[in-house]
């Protein structure tokens, strides 16, 4: 059975992080296989919580226990410090070149990982190859995603909406407790039978519900413009 993974509400990081918030939001259903730490093909609530806590720790750049605009500043400062390898407060041409080469190497690794994940998603029957039917299904899914993005009307919509839900006290920051609570709430919505685990069937049901909602929105827009 293909691993079932939980999509966490990491788009809460739209708080002050500019386009990064939407970028995180668009990563739903991708790259989350690490949540299934015991490899049993399902994600438990404990695994979902652990992954949410680990992601929060990585994203909390200044280590203050909050996700907000200050993390963006901390990340910029951290990038400068990493590039300034000798710590003299200035970036030389050699340091700039080394940083660029390191970035290119990381990008190549990420591209290879994305390609591997994309192949895995396309190969829905786990045959080791991609059939014409699987390619057609993938094209249709991409078309649905493009239509959904056009329907949102602006780039920050989804990321900011998830951010607002996570920031339950409306203080402009997302705490670790709020971040984990948002992940738990999403887990509960997907765990239709309240078994405490999310199965592959439940994830597929969630996707089908999203497809139906997108179709309803498309039809509503068509009626409004006709």
CSV table of N, CA and C in Angstrom, one decimal, residues 24-184:
chain,number,residue,atom,x,y,z
A,24,UNK,N,4.2,27.3,0.5
A,24,UNK,CA,4.0,26.2,1.4
A,24,UNK,C,2.6,25.7,1.3
A,25,UNK,N,1.6,26.5,1.1
A,25,UNK,CA,0.2,26.1,0.9
A,25,UNK,C,0.1,25.2,-0.3
A,26,UNK,N,0.8,25.5,-1.3
A,26,UNK,CA,0.7,24.7,-2.5
A,26,UNK,C,1.4,23.3,-2.4
A,27,UNK,N,2.1,23.1,-1.3
A,27,UNK,CA,2.8,21.8,-1.2
A,27,UNK,C,1.9,20.8,-0.5
A,28,UNK,N,0.7,21.0,-0.3
A,28,UNK,CA,-0.2,20.1,0.3
A,28,UNK,C,-0.2,18.8,-0.5
A,29,UNK,N,-0.2,17.6,0.2
A,29,UNK,CA,-0.2,16.3,-0.4
A,29,UNK,C,1.2,16.0,-1.0
A,30,UNK,N,2.2,16.8,-0.8
A,30,UNK,CA,3.5,16.5,-1.4
A,30,UNK,C,4.6,16.5,-0.3
A,31,UNK,N,5.5,15.5,-0.4
A,31,UNK,CA,6.7,15.5,0.4
A,31,UNK,C,6.4,15.2,1.9
A,32,UNK,N,5.2,14.6,2.2
A,32,UNK,CA,4.9,14.4,3.6
A,32,UNK,C,5.0,12.9,4.0
A,33,UNK,N,5.7,12.2,3.2
A,33,UNK,CA,5.8,10.7,3.5
A,33,UNK,C,6.5,10.5,4.9
A,34,UNK,N,7.4,11.4,5.3
A,34,UNK,CA,8.1,11.2,6.5
A,34,UNK,C,7.2,11.2,7.7
A,35,UNK,N,5.9,11.6,7.6
A,35,UNK,CA,5.0,11.5,8.8
A,35,UNK,C,4.7,10.1,9.2
A,36,UNK,N,4.7,9.2,8.2
A,36,UNK,CA,4.5,7.8,8.5
A,36,UNK,C,5.8,7.1,8.9
A,37,UNK,N,6.2,7.4,10.2
A,37,UNK,CA,7.5,7.0,10.6
A,37,UNK,C,7.6,5.5,10.8
A,38,UNK,N,6.5,4.8,11.1
A,38,UNK,CA,6.6,3.4,11.3
A,38,UNK,C,6.4,2.6,10.0
A,39,UNK,N,6.1,3.3,8.9
A,39,UNK,CA,6.0,2.6,7.6
A,39,UNK,C,4.8,1.7,7.5
A,40,UNK,N,3.7,1.9,8.2
A,40,UNK,CA,2.6,1.0,8.1
A,40,UNK,C,1.6,1.4,7.1
A,41,UNK,N,1.8,2.5,6.4
A,41,UNK,CA,0.9,2.9,5.3
A,41,UNK,C,-0.2,3.8,5.8
A,42,UNK,N,-0.2,4.2,7.0
A,42,UNK,CA,-1.2,5.1,7.6
A,42,UNK,C,-0.5,6.1,8.5
A,43,UNK,N,-1.1,7.2,8.8
A,43,UNK,CA,-0.6,8.3,9.6
A,43,UNK,C,-1.4,8.3,10.9
A,44,UNK,N,-0.8,8.1,12.0
A,44,UNK,CA,-1.5,8.2,13.3
A,44,UNK,C,-1.5,9.7,13.8
A,45,UNK,N,-2.3,10.0,14.8
A,45,UNK,CA,-2.4,11.3,15.3
A,45,UNK,C,-1.0,11.7,16.0
A,46,UNK,N,-0.4,10.7,16.6
A,46,UNK,CA,0.9,11.0,17.2
A,46,UNK,C,1.9,11.3,16.2
A,47,UNK,N,1.9,10.6,15.1
A,47,UNK,CA,2.8,10.9,14.0
A,47,UNK,C,2.6,12.3,13.4
A,48,UNK,N,1.3,12.6,13.2
A,48,UNK,CA,1.0,13.9,12.7
A,48,UNK,C,1.4,15.1,13.6
A,49,UNK,N,1.2,14.9,14.9
A,49,UNK,CA,1.7,15.8,15.9
A,49,UNK,C,3.2,16.0,15.9
A,50,UNK,N,3.9,14.9,15.8
A,50,UNK,CA,5.4,14.9,15.8
A,50,UNK,C,5.9,15.6,14.6
A,51,UNK,N,5.3,15.4,13.4
A,51,UNK,CA,5.7,16.1,12.2
A,51,UNK,C,5.4,17.6,12.3
A,52,UNK,N,4.3,17.9,12.9
A,52,UNK,CA,3.9,19.4,13.0
A,52,UNK,C,4.9,20.0,13.9
A,53,UNK,N,5.3,19.4,15.0
A,53,UNK,CA,6.3,20.0,15.9
A,53,UNK,C,7.6,20.2,15.3
A,54,UNK,N,8.0,19.1,14.5
A,54,UNK,CA,9.3,19.2,13.8
A,54,UNK,C,9.3,20.3,12.8
A,55,UNK,N,8.3,20.4,12.0
A,55,UNK,CA,8.2,21.5,11.0
A,55,UNK,C,8.2,22.9,11.6
A,56,UNK,N,7.5,23.0,12.7
A,56,UNK,CA,7.4,24.3,13.4
A,56,UNK,C,8.8,24.7,13.8
A,57,UNK,N,9.6,23.7,14.4
A,57,UNK,CA,10.9,24.0,14.9
A,57,UNK,C,11.8,24.5,13.7
A,58,UNK,N,11.7,23.8,12.6
A,58,UNK,CA,12.5,24.2,11.4
A,58,UNK,C,12.1,25.6,10.9
A,59,UNK,N,10.9,26.0,11.0
A,59,UNK,CA,10.4,27.2,10.4
A,59,UNK,C,10.6,28.4,11.4
A,60,UNK,N,10.7,28.1,12.7
A,60,UNK,CA,10.9,29.2,13.7
A,60,UNK,C,12.3,29.6,13.7
A,61,UNK,N,12.7,30.5,12.7
A,61,UNK,CA,14.1,30.8,12.4
A,61,UNK,C,14.8,31.4,13.6
A,62,UNK,N,14.1,32.3,14.4
A,62,UNK,CA,14.7,33.0,15.5
A,62,UNK,C,14.5,32.3,16.8
A,63,UNK,N,13.8,31.1,16.8
A,63,UNK,CA,13.7,30.3,18.0
A,63,UNK,C,12.9,30.9,19.1
A,64,UNK,N,12.0,31.9,18.8
A,64,UNK,CA,11.2,32.5,19.8
A,64,UNK,C,9.9,31.8,20.1
A,65,UNK,N,9.6,30.7,19.4
A,65,UNK,CA,8.4,30.0,19.7
A,65,UNK,C,7.2,30.5,18.9
A,66,UNK,N,7.4,31.4,18.0
A,66,UNK,CA,6.4,32.0,17.2
A,66,UNK,C,6.8,32.1,15.7
A,67,UNK,N,5.8,32.0,14.8
A,67,UNK,CA,6.0,32.2,13.4
A,67,UNK,C,5.4,33.5,13.0
A,68,UNK,N,6.3,34.5,12.6
A,68,UNK,CA,5.8,35.8,12.2
A,68,UNK,C,6.8,36.5,11.4
A,69,UNK,N,6.7,37.8,11.2
A,69,UNK,CA,7.6,38.6,10.4
A,69,UNK,C,9.0,38.5,10.8
A,70,UNK,N,9.2,38.4,12.1
A,70,UNK,CA,10.6,38.4,12.7
A,70,UNK,C,11.4,37.2,12.2
A,71,UNK,N,10.7,36.1,11.9
A,71,UNK,CA,11.4,34.9,11.3
A,71,UNK,C,11.9,35.2,10.0
A,72,UNK,N,11.2,36.1,9.2
A,72,UNK,CA,11.8,36.4,7.9
A,72,UNK,C,13.1,37.2,8.0
A,73,UNK,N,13.1,38.1,8.9
A,73,UNK,CA,14.3,38.9,9.2
A,73,UNK,C,15.5,38.0,9.7
A,74,UNK,N,15.1,37.0,10.5
A,74,UNK,CA,16.1,36.1,11.1
A,74,UNK,C,16.7,35.2,10.0
A,75,UNK,N,15.8,34.8,9.0
A,75,UNK,CA,16.3,34.0,7.9
A,75,UNK,C,17.2,34.8,7.0
A,76,UNK,N,16.9,36.1,6.8
A,76,UNK,CA,17.8,36.9,6.0
A,76,UNK,C,19.2,37.0,6.6
A,77,UNK,N,19.1,37.3,7.9
A,77,UNK,CA,20.4,37.4,8.7
A,77,UNK,C,21.2,36.1,8.6
A,78,UNK,N,20.4,35.0,8.8
A,78,UNK,CA,21.1,33.7,8.7
A,78,UNK,C,21.7,33.4,7.4
A,79,UNK,N,21.1,33.8,6.3
A,79,UNK,CA,21.6,33.6,5.0
A,79,UNK,C,22.9,34.4,4.8
A,80,UNK,N,22.9,35.6,5.3
A,80,UNK,CA,24.1,36.4,5.2
A,80,UNK,C,25.3,35.8,6.0
A,81,UNK,N,25.0,35.3,7.2
A,81,UNK,CA,26.0,34.7,8.0
A,81,UNK,C,26.6,33.5,7.4
A,82,UNK,N,25.7,32.7,6.8
A,82,UNK,CA,26.2,31.5,6.1
A,82,UNK,C,27.1,31.8,4.9
A,83,UNK,N,26.7,32.8,4.2
A,83,UNK,CA,27.5,33.2,3.0
A,83,UNK,C,28.8,33.8,3.4
A,84,UNK,N,28.8,34.6,4.5
A,84,UNK,CA,30.0,35.2,5.0
A,84,UNK,C,30.8,34.2,5.8
A,85,UNK,N,31.5,33.3,5.1
A,85,UNK,CA,32.1,32.1,5.7
A,85,UNK,C,33.2,32.4,6.7
A,86,UNK,N,33.9,33.5,6.4
A,86,UNK,CA,35.0,33.8,7.4
A,86,UNK,C,34.6,34.8,8.5
A,87,UNK,N,33.3,35.2,8.5
A,87,UNK,CA,32.8,36.0,9.6
A,87,UNK,C,33.3,37.4,9.7
A,88,UNK,N,33.8,38.0,8.6
A,88,UNK,CA,34.4,39.3,8.7
A,88,UNK,C,33.4,40.4,8.5
A,89,UNK,N,32.1,40.1,8.3
A,89,UNK,CA,31.1,41.1,8.1
A,89,UNK,C,30.9,41.5,6.7
A,90,UNK,N,31.6,40.9,5.8
A,90,UNK,CA,31.5,41.3,4.3
A,90,UNK,C,31.5,40.0,3.5
A,91,UNK,N,30.8,40.0,2.4
A,91,UNK,CA,30.8,38.9,1.5
A,91,UNK,C,31.7,39.1,0.3
A,92,UNK,N,32.7,38.3,0.2
A,92,UNK,CA,33.7,38.4,-0.9
A,92,UNK,C,33.1,37.7,-2.2
A,93,UNK,N,33.8,38.0,-3.3
A,93,UNK,CA,33.4,37.3,-4.6
A,93,UNK,C,33.5,35.8,-4.4
A,94,UNK,N,34.6,35.3,-3.7
A,94,UNK,CA,34.8,33.9,-3.5
A,94,UNK,C,33.7,33.3,-2.7
A,95,UNK,N,33.3,34.0,-1.6
A,95,UNK,CA,32.2,33.5,-0.8
A,95,UNK,C,30.9,33.5,-1.5
A,96,UNK,N,30.6,34.5,-2.4
A,96,UNK,CA,29.4,34.6,-3.2
A,96,UNK,C,29.4,33.4,-4.2
A,97,UNK,N,30.5,33.2,-4.8
A,97,UNK,CA,30.6,32.0,-5.7
A,97,UNK,C,30.3,30.7,-5.1
A,98,UNK,N,30.9,30.5,-3.9
A,98,UNK,CA,30.8,29.3,-3.1
A,98,UNK,C,29.3,29.1,-2.7
A,99,UNK,N,28.7,30.2,-2.3
A,99,UNK,CA,27.3,30.1,-1.9
A,99,UNK,C,26.4,29.8,-3.1
A,100,UNK,N,26.7,30.4,-4.2
A,100,UNK,CA,25.9,30.1,-5.4
A,100,UNK,C,26.0,28.6,-5.8
A,101,UNK,N,27.2,28.1,-5.8
A,101,UNK,CA,27.5,26.7,-6.2
A,101,UNK,C,26.8,25.8,-5.2
A,102,UNK,N,26.8,26.1,-3.9
A,102,UNK,CA,26.1,25.3,-2.9
A,102,UNK,C,24.6,25.3,-3.2
A,103,UNK,N,24.0,26.5,-3.5
A,103,UNK,CA,22.6,26.5,-3.8
A,103,UNK,C,22.3,25.7,-5.0
A,104,UNK,N,23.1,25.8,-6.1
A,104,UNK,CA,22.8,25.0,-7.3
A,104,UNK,C,22.9,23.5,-7.0
A,105,UNK,N,23.8,23.1,-6.1
A,105,UNK,CA,23.9,21.7,-5.8
A,105,UNK,C,22.6,21.2,-5.0
A,106,UNK,N,22.1,22.1,-4.1
A,106,UNK,CA,20.9,21.7,-3.4
A,106,UNK,C,19.7,21.7,-4.3
A,107,UNK,N,19.6,22.6,-5.2
A,107,UNK,CA,18.5,22.7,-6.2
A,107,UNK,C,18.5,21.4,-7.0
A,108,UNK,N,19.7,20.9,-7.4
A,108,UNK,CA,19.8,19.7,-8.2
A,108,UNK,C,19.3,18.5,-7.4
A,109,UNK,N,19.6,18.5,-6.2
A,109,UNK,CA,19.2,17.4,-5.3
A,109,UNK,C,17.7,17.4,-5.1
A,110,UNK,N,17.1,18.7,-4.9
A,110,UNK,CA,15.7,18.8,-4.8
A,110,UNK,C,14.9,18.4,-6.1
A,111,UNK,N,15.5,18.8,-7.2
A,111,UNK,CA,14.9,18.4,-8.5
A,111,UNK,C,14.8,16.9,-8.6
A,112,UNK,N,15.9,16.3,-8.3
A,112,UNK,CA,15.9,14.8,-8.4
A,112,UNK,C,14.8,14.2,-7.5
A,113,UNK,N,14.7,14.7,-6.2
A,113,UNK,CA,13.7,14.2,-5.3
A,113,UNK,C,12.3,14.5,-5.8
A,114,UNK,N,12.1,15.7,-6.4
A,114,UNK,CA,10.8,16.0,-6.9
A,114,UNK,C,10.4,15.1,-8.0
A,115,UNK,N,11.4,14.8,-8.9
A,115,UNK,CA,11.1,13.9,-10.0
A,115,UNK,C,10.7,12.5,-9.5
A,116,UNK,N,11.4,12.1,-8.5
A,116,UNK,CA,11.1,10.8,-8.0
A,116,UNK,C,9.7,10.7,-7.4
A,117,UNK,N,9.4,11.8,-6.6
A,117,UNK,CA,8.0,11.8,-6.0
A,117,UNK,C,7.0,11.9,-7.1
A,118,UNK,N,7.2,12.7,-8.1
A,118,UNK,CA,6.3,12.9,-9.2
A,118,UNK,C,6.0,11.6,-9.9
A,119,UNK,N,7.1,10.8,-10.2
A,119,UNK,CA,6.9,9.5,-10.8
A,119,UNK,C,6.1,8.6,-9.9
A,120,UNK,N,6.4,8.6,-8.6
A,120,UNK,CA,5.6,7.8,-7.7
A,120,UNK,C,4.1,8.1,-7.7
A,121,UNK,N,3.8,9.5,-7.7
A,121,UNK,CA,2.4,9.9,-7.8
A,121,UNK,C,1.8,9.4,-9.1
A,122,UNK,N,2.5,9.5,-10.2
A,122,UNK,CA,1.9,9.2,-11.5
A,122,UNK,C,1.7,7.7,-11.6
A,123,UNK,N,2.6,6.9,-11.0
A,123,UNK,CA,2.5,5.4,-11.1
A,123,UNK,C,1.6,4.9,-10.1
A,124,UNK,N,0.3,5.2,-10.3
A,124,UNK,CA,-0.7,4.9,-9.2
A,124,UNK,C,-0.9,3.4,-9.0
A,125,UNK,N,-0.5,2.6,-9.9
A,125,UNK,CA,-0.7,1.1,-9.7
A,125,UNK,C,0.6,0.5,-9.2
A,126,UNK,N,1.7,1.3,-9.0
A,126,UNK,CA,3.0,0.8,-8.5
A,126,UNK,C,3.6,-0.3,-9.4
A,127,UNK,N,3.4,-0.1,-10.7
A,127,UNK,CA,3.9,-1.1,-11.7
A,127,UNK,C,5.3,-0.8,-12.1
A,128,UNK,N,5.9,0.3,-11.7
A,128,UNK,CA,7.2,0.7,-12.1
A,128,UNK,C,7.3,1.4,-13.4
A,129,UNK,N,6.1,1.7,-14.0
A,129,UNK,CA,6.0,2.4,-15.2
A,129,UNK,C,4.7,3.3,-15.3
A,130,UNK,N,4.7,4.2,-16.1
A,130,UNK,CA,3.5,5.1,-16.2
A,130,UNK,C,2.7,4.8,-17.5
A,131,UNK,N,1.5,4.4,-17.4
A,131,UNK,CA,0.7,4.1,-18.5
A,131,UNK,C,0.0,5.4,-19.1
A,132,UNK,N,-0.6,5.2,-20.3
A,132,UNK,CA,-1.3,6.3,-20.9
A,132,UNK,C,-2.4,6.8,-20.0
A,133,UNK,N,-3.1,5.9,-19.4
A,133,UNK,CA,-4.3,6.2,-18.6
A,133,UNK,C,-3.8,7.0,-17.4
A,134,UNK,N,-2.7,6.7,-16.8
A,134,UNK,CA,-2.1,7.4,-15.7
A,134,UNK,C,-1.7,8.8,-16.1
A,135,UNK,N,-1.1,8.9,-17.3
A,135,UNK,CA,-0.7,10.2,-17.8
A,135,UNK,C,-1.9,11.1,-18.0
A,136,UNK,N,-3.0,10.5,-18.6
A,136,UNK,CA,-4.2,11.3,-18.8
A,136,UNK,C,-4.8,11.8,-17.5
A,137,UNK,N,-4.8,10.9,-16.5
A,137,UNK,CA,-5.4,11.3,-15.2
A,137,UNK,C,-4.6,12.4,-14.6
A,138,UNK,N,-3.2,12.4,-14.8
A,138,UNK,CA,-2.4,13.4,-14.2
A,138,UNK,C,-2.6,14.8,-14.9
A,139,UNK,N,-2.8,14.7,-16.2
A,139,UNK,CA,-3.1,16.0,-17.0
A,139,UNK,C,-4.4,16.6,-16.5
A,140,UNK,N,-5.4,15.7,-16.3
A,140,UNK,CA,-6.7,16.2,-15.8
A,140,UNK,C,-6.6,16.9,-14.4
A,141,UNK,N,-5.8,16.2,-13.6
A,141,UNK,CA,-5.6,16.8,-12.2
A,141,UNK,C,-4.9,18.1,-12.3
A,142,UNK,N,-3.9,18.3,-13.2
A,142,UNK,CA,-3.2,19.5,-13.3
A,142,UNK,C,-4.2,20.6,-13.8
A,143,UNK,N,-5.1,20.3,-14.7
A,143,UNK,CA,-6.1,21.2,-15.2
A,143,UNK,C,-7.0,21.7,-14.1
A,144,UNK,N,-7.4,20.8,-13.2
A,144,UNK,CA,-8.2,21.1,-12.1
A,144,UNK,C,-7.5,22.1,-11.2
A,145,UNK,N,-6.2,21.8,-10.9
A,145,UNK,CA,-5.4,22.7,-10.0
A,145,UNK,C,-5.3,24.1,-10.6
A,146,UNK,N,-5.0,24.2,-12.0
A,146,UNK,CA,-5.0,25.5,-12.6
A,146,UNK,C,-6.3,26.3,-12.5
A,147,UNK,N,-7.4,25.5,-12.7
A,147,UNK,CA,-8.7,26.2,-12.6
A,147,UNK,C,-8.9,26.7,-11.2
A,148,UNK,N,-8.5,25.9,-10.2
A,148,UNK,CA,-8.7,26.3,-8.8
A,148,UNK,C,-7.9,27.6,-8.5
A,149,UNK,N,-6.6,27.7,-9.0
A,149,UNK,CA,-5.8,28.8,-8.8
A,149,UNK,C,-6.4,30.1,-9.4
A,150,UNK,N,-6.9,29.9,-10.6
A,150,UNK,CA,-7.6,31.0,-11.3
A,150,UNK,C,-8.8,31.5,-10.5
A,151,UNK,N,-9.5,30.5,-9.9
A,151,UNK,CA,-10.7,30.9,-9.1
A,151,UNK,C,-10.4,31.6,-7.9
A,152,UNK,N,-9.2,31.4,-7.3
A,152,UNK,CA,-8.9,32.2,-6.1
A,152,UNK,C,-8.7,33.6,-6.3
A,153,UNK,N,-8.3,34.0,-7.5
A,153,UNK,CA,-8.3,35.4,-7.9
A,153,UNK,C,-7.0,36.1,-7.5
A,154,UNK,N,-6.3,35.7,-6.5
A,154,UNK,CA,-5.0,36.3,-6.1
A,154,UNK,C,-4.1,35.3,-5.4
A,155,UNK,N,-2.8,35.6,-5.5
A,155,UNK,CA,-1.8,34.6,-5.1
A,155,UNK,C,-1.9,34.3,-3.6
A,156,UNK,N,-2.2,35.2,-2.8
A,156,UNK,CA,-2.1,35.0,-1.3
A,156,UNK,C,-3.3,34.3,-0.7
A,157,UNK,N,-4.4,34.1,-1.5
A,157,UNK,CA,-5.7,33.7,-0.9
A,157,UNK,C,-5.6,32.5,0.0
A,158,UNK,N,-5.2,31.4,-0.5
A,158,UNK,CA,-5.2,30.1,0.3
A,158,UNK,C,-4.3,30.2,1.5
A,159,UNK,N,-3.1,30.7,1.2
A,159,UNK,CA,-2.1,30.8,2.3
A,159,UNK,C,-2.6,31.6,3.5
A,160,UNK,N,-3.2,32.8,3.1
A,160,UNK,CA,-3.6,33.7,4.2
A,160,UNK,C,-4.9,33.2,4.9
A,161,UNK,N,-5.7,32.5,4.2
A,161,UNK,CA,-6.9,31.9,4.8
A,161,UNK,C,-6.5,30.8,5.9
A,162,UNK,N,-5.5,30.0,5.5
A,162,UNK,CA,-5.0,29.0,6.4
A,162,UNK,C,-4.3,29.6,7.6
A,163,UNK,N,-3.6,30.7,7.3
A,163,UNK,CA,-2.9,31.4,8.4
A,163,UNK,C,-3.9,32.0,9.4
A,164,UNK,N,-5.0,32.5,8.9
A,164,UNK,CA,-6.0,33.1,9.8
A,164,UNK,C,-6.6,32.0,10.7
A,165,UNK,N,-6.8,30.9,10.1
A,165,UNK,CA,-7.4,29.8,10.9
A,165,UNK,C,-6.4,29.3,12.0
A,166,UNK,N,-5.2,29.3,11.7
A,166,UNK,CA,-4.2,28.8,12.6
A,166,UNK,C,-4.0,29.8,13.8
A,167,UNK,N,-4.0,31.1,13.4
A,167,UNK,CA,-3.8,32.2,14.4
A,167,UNK,C,-5.1,32.4,15.1
A,168,UNK,N,-5.4,31.5,16.1
A,168,UNK,CA,-6.7,31.5,16.7
A,168,UNK,C,-6.9,32.7,17.6
A,169,UNK,N,-5.8,33.3,18.2
A,169,UNK,CA,-6.0,34.5,19.1
A,169,UNK,C,-5.8,35.8,18.3
A,170,UNK,N,-5.6,35.7,17.0
A,170,UNK,CA,-5.5,36.9,16.1
A,170,UNK,C,-4.5,37.9,16.6
A,171,UNK,N,-3.3,37.4,17.0
A,171,UNK,CA,-2.3,38.3,17.5
A,171,UNK,C,-1.2,38.5,16.4
A,172,UNK,N,-1.4,38.0,15.2
A,172,UNK,CA,-0.5,38.2,14.1
A,172,UNK,C,0.7,37.2,14.1
A,173,UNK,N,0.7,36.3,15.0
A,173,UNK,CA,1.7,35.3,15.1
A,173,UNK,C,1.1,33.9,15.3
A,174,UNK,N,1.8,32.9,14.9
A,174,UNK,CA,1.3,31.5,15.1
A,174,UNK,C,2.3,30.8,16.1
A,175,UNK,N,1.8,30.4,17.2
A,175,UNK,CA,2.6,29.7,18.2
A,175,UNK,C,2.7,28.2,17.9
A,176,UNK,N,3.5,27.5,18.6
A,176,UNK,CA,3.7,26.1,18.4
A,176,UNK,C,2.4,25.4,18.7
A,177,UNK,N,1.7,25.8,19.8
A,177,UNK,CA,0.4,25.2,20.1
A,177,UNK,C,-0.6,25.4,19.0
A,178,UNK,N,-0.7,26.6,18.5
A,178,UNK,CA,-1.6,26.9,17.4
A,178,UNK,C,-1.3,26.1,16.2
A,179,UNK,N,0.0,26.0,15.9
A,179,UNK,CA,0.4,25.2,14.7
A,179,UNK,C,0.0,23.8,14.8
A,180,UNK,N,0.3,23.2,15.9
A,180,UNK,CA,0.0,21.8,16.2
A,180,UNK,C,-1.6,21.6,16.2
A,181,UNK,N,-2.3,22.5,16.8
A,181,UNK,CA,-3.7,22.4,16.9
A,181,UNK,C,-4.4,22.5,15.5
A,182,UNK,N,-3.8,23.3,14.6
A,182,UNK,CA,-4.3,23.3,13.2
A,182,UNK,C,-4.1,22.0,12.5
A,183,UNK,N,-2.9,21.4,12.8
A,183,UNK,CA,-2.6,20.1,12.2
A,183,UNK,C,-3.6,19.0,12.8
A,184,UNK,N,-3.9,19.1,14.1
A,184,UNK,CA,-4.8,18.1,14.7
A,184,UNK,C,-6.2,18.3,14.1
